[in-house]
C-alpha cells in the first residue's frame, strides 16, 4: 500500500519512511506542505501522514486544500500540539485521526491500519475472501491456516486486489500503489510476471485473480463470478 508522509523534521521523516517501508508500505516522503498538496492531488494514496507545522502550507492548510478538491485519502495528522482545541481544529479541517508527538510507532501503524479499514467499515481487521485470510497486523496471508510465502511485491499486489475486491484494479493503480517508481512497472511485463507468480502461489486456494482485458485485474472468491 502506498502512503504519503509529509514531515519537515528530516530525522523523524527518515524514521517514519524506514519504519513504514519495513512494515510493507510504499512510501513517498516530503518535507513541505506545498509538495504535499501536489502529490495528494496527483496520486491515489491509501493513507497519508501529515505534520501540522511545515514550510509552505501548514498541515491544516494542506488538508483543507485537498478536501476542497475532493481528495478522500484517509489522513492522520501528526503534531506536538496536544490541547483539546488543537485536536478539534485538526479533525474539523478534514483530518481523519490525530496523533501527538512523541508517539509509539506501533500505535501509528495500528491507526493507519484502522483508517484503511474504515471505508467500508470492517468488524474484523482480517481481510477474508474464500479460504484466504490476510492479517494486516502480521502481514501474513494464509490459506486454510497454512502461511503463503509471498514476496513484498506479491503481498502488495494481493493486498490491493483484496481491499478493492470485487472491483477491477487498473494496471496503473497497481504500479502506483506497489512500486516506488511506477515507471518501473508501467510499459513492461513486470506486473504480468508478478501476477503470474501470485496466481501460482494461490493455486491451492479457491481465490482466483482474473485478467480484465484492457483494464487490469480483479480477485474473486468461490461464490463470485469472473469478468
mmCIF file of C-alpha atoms in Angstrom:
data_model
loop_
_atom_site.group_PDB
_atom_site.id
_atom_site.type_symbol
_atom_site.label_atom_id
_atom_site.label_comp_id
_atom_site.label_asym_id
_atom_site.label_seq_id
_atom_site.Cartn_x
_atom_site.Cartn_y
_atom_site.Cartn_z
ATOM 1 C CA UNK A 1 0.000 0.000 0.000
ATOM 2 C CA UNK A 2 1.221 3.469 -0.833
ATOM 3 C CA UNK A 3 1.413 6.114 1.900
ATOM 4 C CA UNK A 4 2.373 9.794 1.770
ATOM 5 C CA UNK A 5 4.430 11.174 4.651
ATOM 6 C CA UNK A 6 4.721 14.967 4.905
ATOM 7 C CA UNK A 7 7.064 15.886 7.779
ATOM 8 C CA UNK A 8 9.600 18.735 7.833
ATOM 9 C CA UNK A 9 11.839 17.205 10.533
ATOM 10 C CA UNK A 10 14.372 15.319 8.421
ATOM 11 C CA UNK A 11 15.366 12.804 11.111
ATOM 12 C CA UNK A 12 11.767 11.976 12.014
ATOM 13 C CA UNK A 13 10.840 11.774 8.335
ATOM 14 C CA UNK A 14 13.648 9.280 7.824
ATOM 15 C CA UNK A 15 12.483 7.172 10.793
ATOM 16 C CA UNK A 16 8.902 7.183 9.509
ATOM 17 C CA UNK A 17 9.969 6.301 5.979
ATOM 18 C CA UNK A 18 12.204 3.436 7.088
ATOM 19 C CA UNK A 19 9.686 2.031 9.570
ATOM 20 C CA UNK A 20 6.773 2.168 7.141
ATOM 21 C CA UNK A 21 8.802 0.513 4.384
ATOM 22 C CA UNK A 22 9.778 -2.276 6.778
ATOM 23 C CA UNK A 23 6.060 -2.675 7.555
ATOM 24 C CA UNK A 24 5.202 -3.260 3.905
ATOM 25 C CA UNK A 25 4.294 0.222 2.716
ATOM 26 C CA UNK A 26 5.492 2.022 -0.391
ATOM 27 C CA UNK A 27 6.412 5.471 0.928
ATOM 28 C CA UNK A 28 6.570 8.929 -0.633
ATOM 29 C CA UNK A 29 8.242 11.236 1.919
ATOM 30 C CA UNK A 30 8.113 15.029 1.583
ATOM 31 C CA UNK A 31 9.291 17.958 3.659
ATOM 32 C CA UNK A 32 6.836 20.767 2.932
ATOM 33 C CA UNK A 33 3.143 21.428 2.615
ATOM 34 C CA UNK A 34 3.097 22.738 -0.940
ATOM 35 C CA UNK A 35 4.536 19.475 -2.258
ATOM 36 C CA UNK A 36 2.097 17.510 -0.102
ATOM 37 C CA UNK A 37 -0.846 19.203 -1.825
ATOM 38 C CA UNK A 38 0.570 18.451 -5.275
ATOM 39 C CA UNK A 39 1.259 14.799 -4.518
ATOM 40 C CA UNK A 40 -2.070 14.161 -2.791
ATOM 41 C CA UNK A 41 -3.887 15.603 -5.791
ATOM 42 C CA UNK A 42 -1.762 13.663 -8.285
ATOM 43 C CA UNK A 43 -1.589 10.163 -6.775
ATOM 44 C CA UNK A 44 -4.019 7.690 -5.281
ATOM 45 C CA UNK A 45 -2.806 7.017 -1.724
ATOM 46 C CA UNK A 46 -4.317 4.515 0.672
ATOM 47 C CA UNK A 47 -3.455 6.762 3.616
ATOM 48 C CA UNK A 48 -1.386 9.882 4.433
ATOM 49 C CA UNK A 49 0.538 11.146 7.478
ATOM 50 C CA UNK A 50 0.646 14.945 7.614
ATOM 51 C CA UNK A 51 2.609 17.078 10.089
ATOM 52 C CA UNK A 52 0.905 20.249 11.355
ATOM 53 C CA UNK A 53 3.855 22.652 11.139
ATOM 54 C CA UNK A 54 5.663 22.618 7.803
ATOM 55 C CA UNK A 55 7.260 25.100 5.374
ATOM 56 C CA UNK A 56 4.858 26.343 2.730
ATOM 57 C CA UNK A 57 1.321 25.310 3.616
ATOM 58 C CA UNK A 58 0.732 24.074 7.146
ATOM 59 C CA UNK A 59 -0.746 20.635 7.688
ATOM 60 C CA UNK A 60 -4.140 22.230 8.351
ATOM 61 C CA UNK A 61 -3.926 24.167 5.079
ATOM 62 C CA UNK A 62 -2.846 21.048 3.187
ATOM 63 C CA UNK A 63 -5.827 19.069 4.443
ATOM 64 C CA UNK A 64 -8.316 21.862 3.814
ATOM 65 C CA UNK A 65 -6.960 22.384 0.295
ATOM 66 C CA UNK A 66 -7.091 18.742 -0.784
ATOM 67 C CA UNK A 67 -10.518 18.209 0.760
ATOM 68 C CA UNK A 68 -11.843 21.165 -1.257
ATOM 69 C CA UNK A 69 -10.597 19.392 -4.383
ATOM 70 C CA UNK A 70 -12.328 16.131 -3.489
ATOM 71 C CA UNK A 71 -9.327 14.137 -2.237
ATOM 72 C CA UNK A 72 -10.736 11.442 0.061
ATOM 73 C CA UNK A 73 -7.462 9.858 1.182
ATOM 74 C CA UNK A 74 -7.638 8.996 4.909
ATOM 75 C CA UNK A 75 -5.304 11.426 6.703
ATOM 76 C CA UNK A 76 -3.565 11.086 10.055
ATOM 77 C CA UNK A 77 -2.398 14.427 11.464
ATOM 78 C CA UNK A 78 0.896 14.207 13.343
ATOM 79 C CA UNK A 79 1.794 17.071 15.710
ATOM 80 C CA UNK A 80 3.225 18.095 19.058
ATOM 81 C CA UNK A 81 0.112 20.218 19.706
ATOM 82 C CA UNK A 82 -1.960 18.297 22.228
ATOM 83 C CA UNK A 83 -4.506 20.805 23.537
ATOM 84 C CA UNK A 84 -8.163 19.790 23.021
ATOM 85 C CA UNK A 85 -8.761 22.860 20.873
ATOM 86 C CA UNK A 86 -5.909 21.776 18.577
ATOM 87 C CA UNK A 87 -7.378 18.285 18.213
ATOM 88 C CA UNK A 88 -10.752 19.785 17.361
ATOM 89 C CA UNK A 89 -9.167 22.132 14.810
ATOM 90 C CA UNK A 90 -7.252 19.305 13.161
ATOM 91 C CA UNK A 91 -10.237 16.996 12.914
ATOM 92 C CA UNK A 92 -12.582 19.730 11.705
ATOM 93 C CA UNK A 93 -10.092 20.677 8.988
ATOM 94 C CA UNK A 94 -10.685 17.261 7.437
ATOM 95 C CA UNK A 95 -8.174 15.006 9.194
ATOM 96 C CA UNK A 96 -9.464 11.516 9.997
ATOM 97 C CA UNK A 97 -7.259 10.935 13.026
ATOM 98 C CA UNK A 98 -4.816 12.838 15.232
ATOM 99 C CA UNK A 99 -1.618 11.553 16.860
ATOM 100 C CA UNK A 100 0.509 13.602 19.258
ATOM 101 C CA UNK A 101 4.330 13.564 19.273
ATOM 102 C CA UNK A 102 6.207 11.822 20.762
ATOM 103 C CA UNK A 103 4.369 8.677 19.727
ATOM 104 C CA UNK A 104 4.767 4.915 19.720
ATOM 105 C CA UNK A 105 5.427 3.599 16.212
ATOM 106 C CA UNK A 106 3.243 0.541 16.759
ATOM 107 C CA UNK A 107 0.354 2.851 17.628
ATOM 108 C CA UNK A 108 0.972 4.791 14.407
ATOM 109 C CA UNK A 109 0.800 1.546 12.407
ATOM 110 C CA UNK A 110 -2.376 0.491 14.193
ATOM 111 C CA UNK A 111 -4.023 3.845 13.472
ATOM 112 C CA UNK A 112 -3.048 3.709 9.791
ATOM 113 C CA UNK A 113 -4.467 0.222 9.504
ATOM 114 C CA UNK A 114 -7.688 1.351 11.207
ATOM 115 C CA UNK A 115 -8.019 4.264 8.782
ATOM 116 C CA UNK A 116 -7.710 1.909 5.819
ATOM 117 C CA UNK A 117 -10.396 -0.367 7.244
ATOM 118 C CA UNK A 118 -12.828 2.489 7.758
ATOM 119 C CA UNK A 119 -14.358 2.661 4.243
ATOM 120 C CA UNK A 120 -16.210 0.342 4.245
ATOM 121 C CA UNK A 121 -16.261 -0.362 7.960
ATOM 122 C CA UNK A 122 -14.984 -3.821 8.815
ATOM 123 C CA UNK A 123 -15.817 -5.554 12.073
ATOM 124 C CA UNK A 124 -12.635 -7.609 11.935
ATOM 125 C CA UNK A 125 -9.164 -6.365 10.974
ATOM 126 C CA UNK A 126 -8.725 -9.552 8.960
ATOM 127 C CA UNK A 127 -9.428 -9.403 5.235
ATOM 128 C CA UNK A 128 -11.103 -12.642 4.189
ATOM 129 C CA UNK A 129 -12.005 -13.984 0.769
ATOM 130 C CA UNK A 130 -12.928 -17.619 0.260
ATOM 131 C CA UNK A 131 -10.430 -19.749 2.168
ATOM 132 C CA UNK A 132 -7.813 -16.992 2.104
ATOM 133 C CA UNK A 133 -7.077 -14.759 5.095
ATOM 134 C CA UNK A 134 -4.879 -11.654 5.177
ATOM 135 C CA UNK A 135 -3.879 -10.172 8.535
ATOM 136 C CA UNK A 136 -2.662 -6.554 8.063
ATOM 137 C CA UNK A 137 -1.141 -6.559 11.544
ATOM 138 C CA UNK A 138 1.201 -9.501 10.906
ATOM 139 C CA UNK A 139 1.356 -9.076 7.102
ATOM 140 C CA UNK A 140 0.593 -12.796 6.770
ATOM 141 C CA UNK A 141 -1.559 -14.468 4.141
ATOM 142 C CA UNK A 142 -2.911 -17.913 4.955
ATOM 143 C CA UNK A 143 -4.940 -20.473 3.029
ATOM 144 C CA UNK A 144 -6.811 -22.842 5.352
ATOM 145 C CA UNK A 145 -4.308 -21.966 8.070
ATOM 146 C CA UNK A 146 -1.140 -22.506 6.001
ATOM 147 C CA UNK A 147 1.035 -19.429 5.550
ATOM 148 C CA UNK A 148 1.814 -18.482 1.943
ATOM 149 C CA UNK A 149 5.399 -17.462 1.210
ATOM 150 C CA UNK A 150 4.923 -14.187 -0.688
ATOM 151 C CA UNK A 151 7.455 -11.555 -1.661
ATOM 152 C CA UNK A 152 6.830 -7.951 -0.584
ATOM 153 C CA UNK A 153 5.720 -7.091 -4.119
ATOM 154 C CA UNK A 154 3.357 -10.062 -4.367
ATOM 155 C CA UNK A 155 1.888 -9.196 -0.987
ATOM 156 C CA UNK A 156 1.413 -5.575 -2.043
ATOM 157 C CA UNK A 157 -0.461 -6.604 -5.198
ATOM 158 C CA UNK A 158 -2.631 -9.131 -3.368
ATOM 159 C CA UNK A 159 -3.490 -6.698 -0.577
ATOM 160 C CA UNK A 160 -4.548 -4.062 -3.095
ATOM 161 C CA UNK A 161 -6.735 -6.542 -5.000
ATOM 162 C CA UNK A 162 -8.306 -7.802 -1.773
ATOM 163 C CA UNK A 163 -9.049 -4.329 -0.432
ATOM 164 C CA UNK A 164 -10.667 -3.292 -3.732
ATOM 165 C CA UNK A 165 -12.474 -6.609 -4.369
ATOM 166 C CA UNK A 166 -14.700 -7.226 -6.269
ATOM 167 C CA UNK A 167 -13.811 -4.093 -8.253
ATOM 168 C CA UNK A 168 -11.310 -4.105 -11.102
ATOM 169 C CA UNK A 169 -7.933 -2.577 -10.220
ATOM 170 C CA UNK A 170 -6.321 -0.911 -13.202
ATOM 171 C CA UNK A 171 -2.683 -1.591 -14.005
ATOM 172 C CA UNK A 172 -1.634 1.987 -13.284
ATOM 173 C CA UNK A 173 -3.128 1.800 -9.780
ATOM 174 C CA UNK A 174 -1.139 -1.369 -9.131
ATOM 175 C CA UNK A 175 2.048 0.308 -10.356
ATOM 176 C CA UNK A 176 1.465 3.430 -8.258
ATOM 177 C CA UNK A 177 0.483 1.588 -5.081
ATOM 178 C CA UNK A 178 3.079 -1.195 -5.113
ATOM 179 C CA UNK A 179 6.212 0.186 -6.808
ATOM 180 C CA UNK A 180 8.332 3.077 -5.539
ATOM 181 C CA UNK A 181 8.678 4.240 -9.138
ATOM 182 C CA UNK A 182 5.596 3.307 -11.135
ATOM 183 C CA UNK A 183 7.583 3.750 -14.363
ATOM 184 C CA UNK A 184 9.404 0.522 -13.483
ATOM 185 C CA UNK A 185 6.124 -1.383 -13.839
ATOM 186 C CA UNK A 186 4.179 0.575 -16.462
ATOM 187 C CA UNK A 187 5.057 -0.163 -20.068
ATOM 188 C CA UNK A 188 6.674 -3.519 -19.325
ATOM 189 C CA UNK A 189 5.518 -7.012 -18.427
ATOM 190 C CA UNK A 190 6.668 -6.622 -14.815
ATOM 191 C CA UNK A 191 3.128 -6.580 -13.408
ATOM 192 C CA UNK A 192 2.142 -9.593 -15.524
ATOM 193 C CA UNK A 193 5.137 -11.564 -14.266
ATOM 194 C CA UNK A 194 4.264 -10.877 -10.618
ATOM 195 C CA UNK A 195 0.588 -11.662 -11.209
ATOM 196 C CA UNK A 196 1.573 -14.988 -12.794
ATOM 197 C CA UNK A 197 3.736 -15.881 -9.778
ATOM 198 C CA UNK A 198 0.967 -14.841 -7.408
ATOM 199 C CA UNK A 199 -1.580 -16.966 -9.264
ATOM 200 C CA UNK A 200 0.750 -19.933 -8.978
ATOM 201 C CA UNK A 201 1.009 -19.493 -5.222
ATOM 202 C CA UNK A 202 -2.785 -19.140 -4.905
ATOM 203 C CA UNK A 203 -3.411 -22.299 -6.955
ATOM 204 C CA UNK A 204 -4.262 -24.326 -3.862
ATOM 205 C CA UNK A 205 -6.948 -21.868 -2.738
ATOM 206 C CA UNK A 206 -10.440 -21.095 -4.040
ATOM 207 C CA UNK A 207 -9.468 -17.484 -4.748
ATOM 208 C CA UNK A 208 -8.856 -16.508 -8.375
ATOM 209 C CA UNK A 209 -7.175 -13.481 -9.930
ATOM 210 C CA UNK A 210 -8.904 -12.580 -13.197
ATOM 211 C CA UNK A 211 -7.445 -10.536 -16.039
ATOM 212 C CA UNK A 212 -9.881 -7.917 -17.329
ATOM 213 C CA UNK A 213 -8.700 -7.151 -20.837
ATOM 214 C CA UNK A 214 -7.874 -3.521 -21.459
ATOM 215 C CA UNK A 215 -8.327 -2.639 -17.794
ATOM 216 C CA UNK A 216 -6.491 -4.616 -15.122
ATOM 217 C CA UNK A 217 -7.214 -7.342 -12.615
ATOM 218 C CA UNK A 218 -9.796 -8.380 -10.042
ATOM 219 C CA UNK A 219 -9.856 -11.084 -7.409
ATOM 220 C CA UNK A 220 -12.871 -13.244 -6.616
ATOM 221 C CA UNK A 221 -13.832 -15.957 -4.167
ATOM 222 C CA UNK A 222 -15.786 -19.187 -4.766
ATOM 223 C CA UNK A 223 -19.229 -17.537 -4.655
ATOM 224 C CA UNK A 224 -18.338 -14.855 -7.180
ATOM 225 C CA UNK A 225 -18.016 -14.995 -10.946
ATOM 226 C CA UNK A 226 -15.131 -13.812 -13.051
ATOM 227 C CA UNK A 227 -15.137 -10.925 -15.532
#
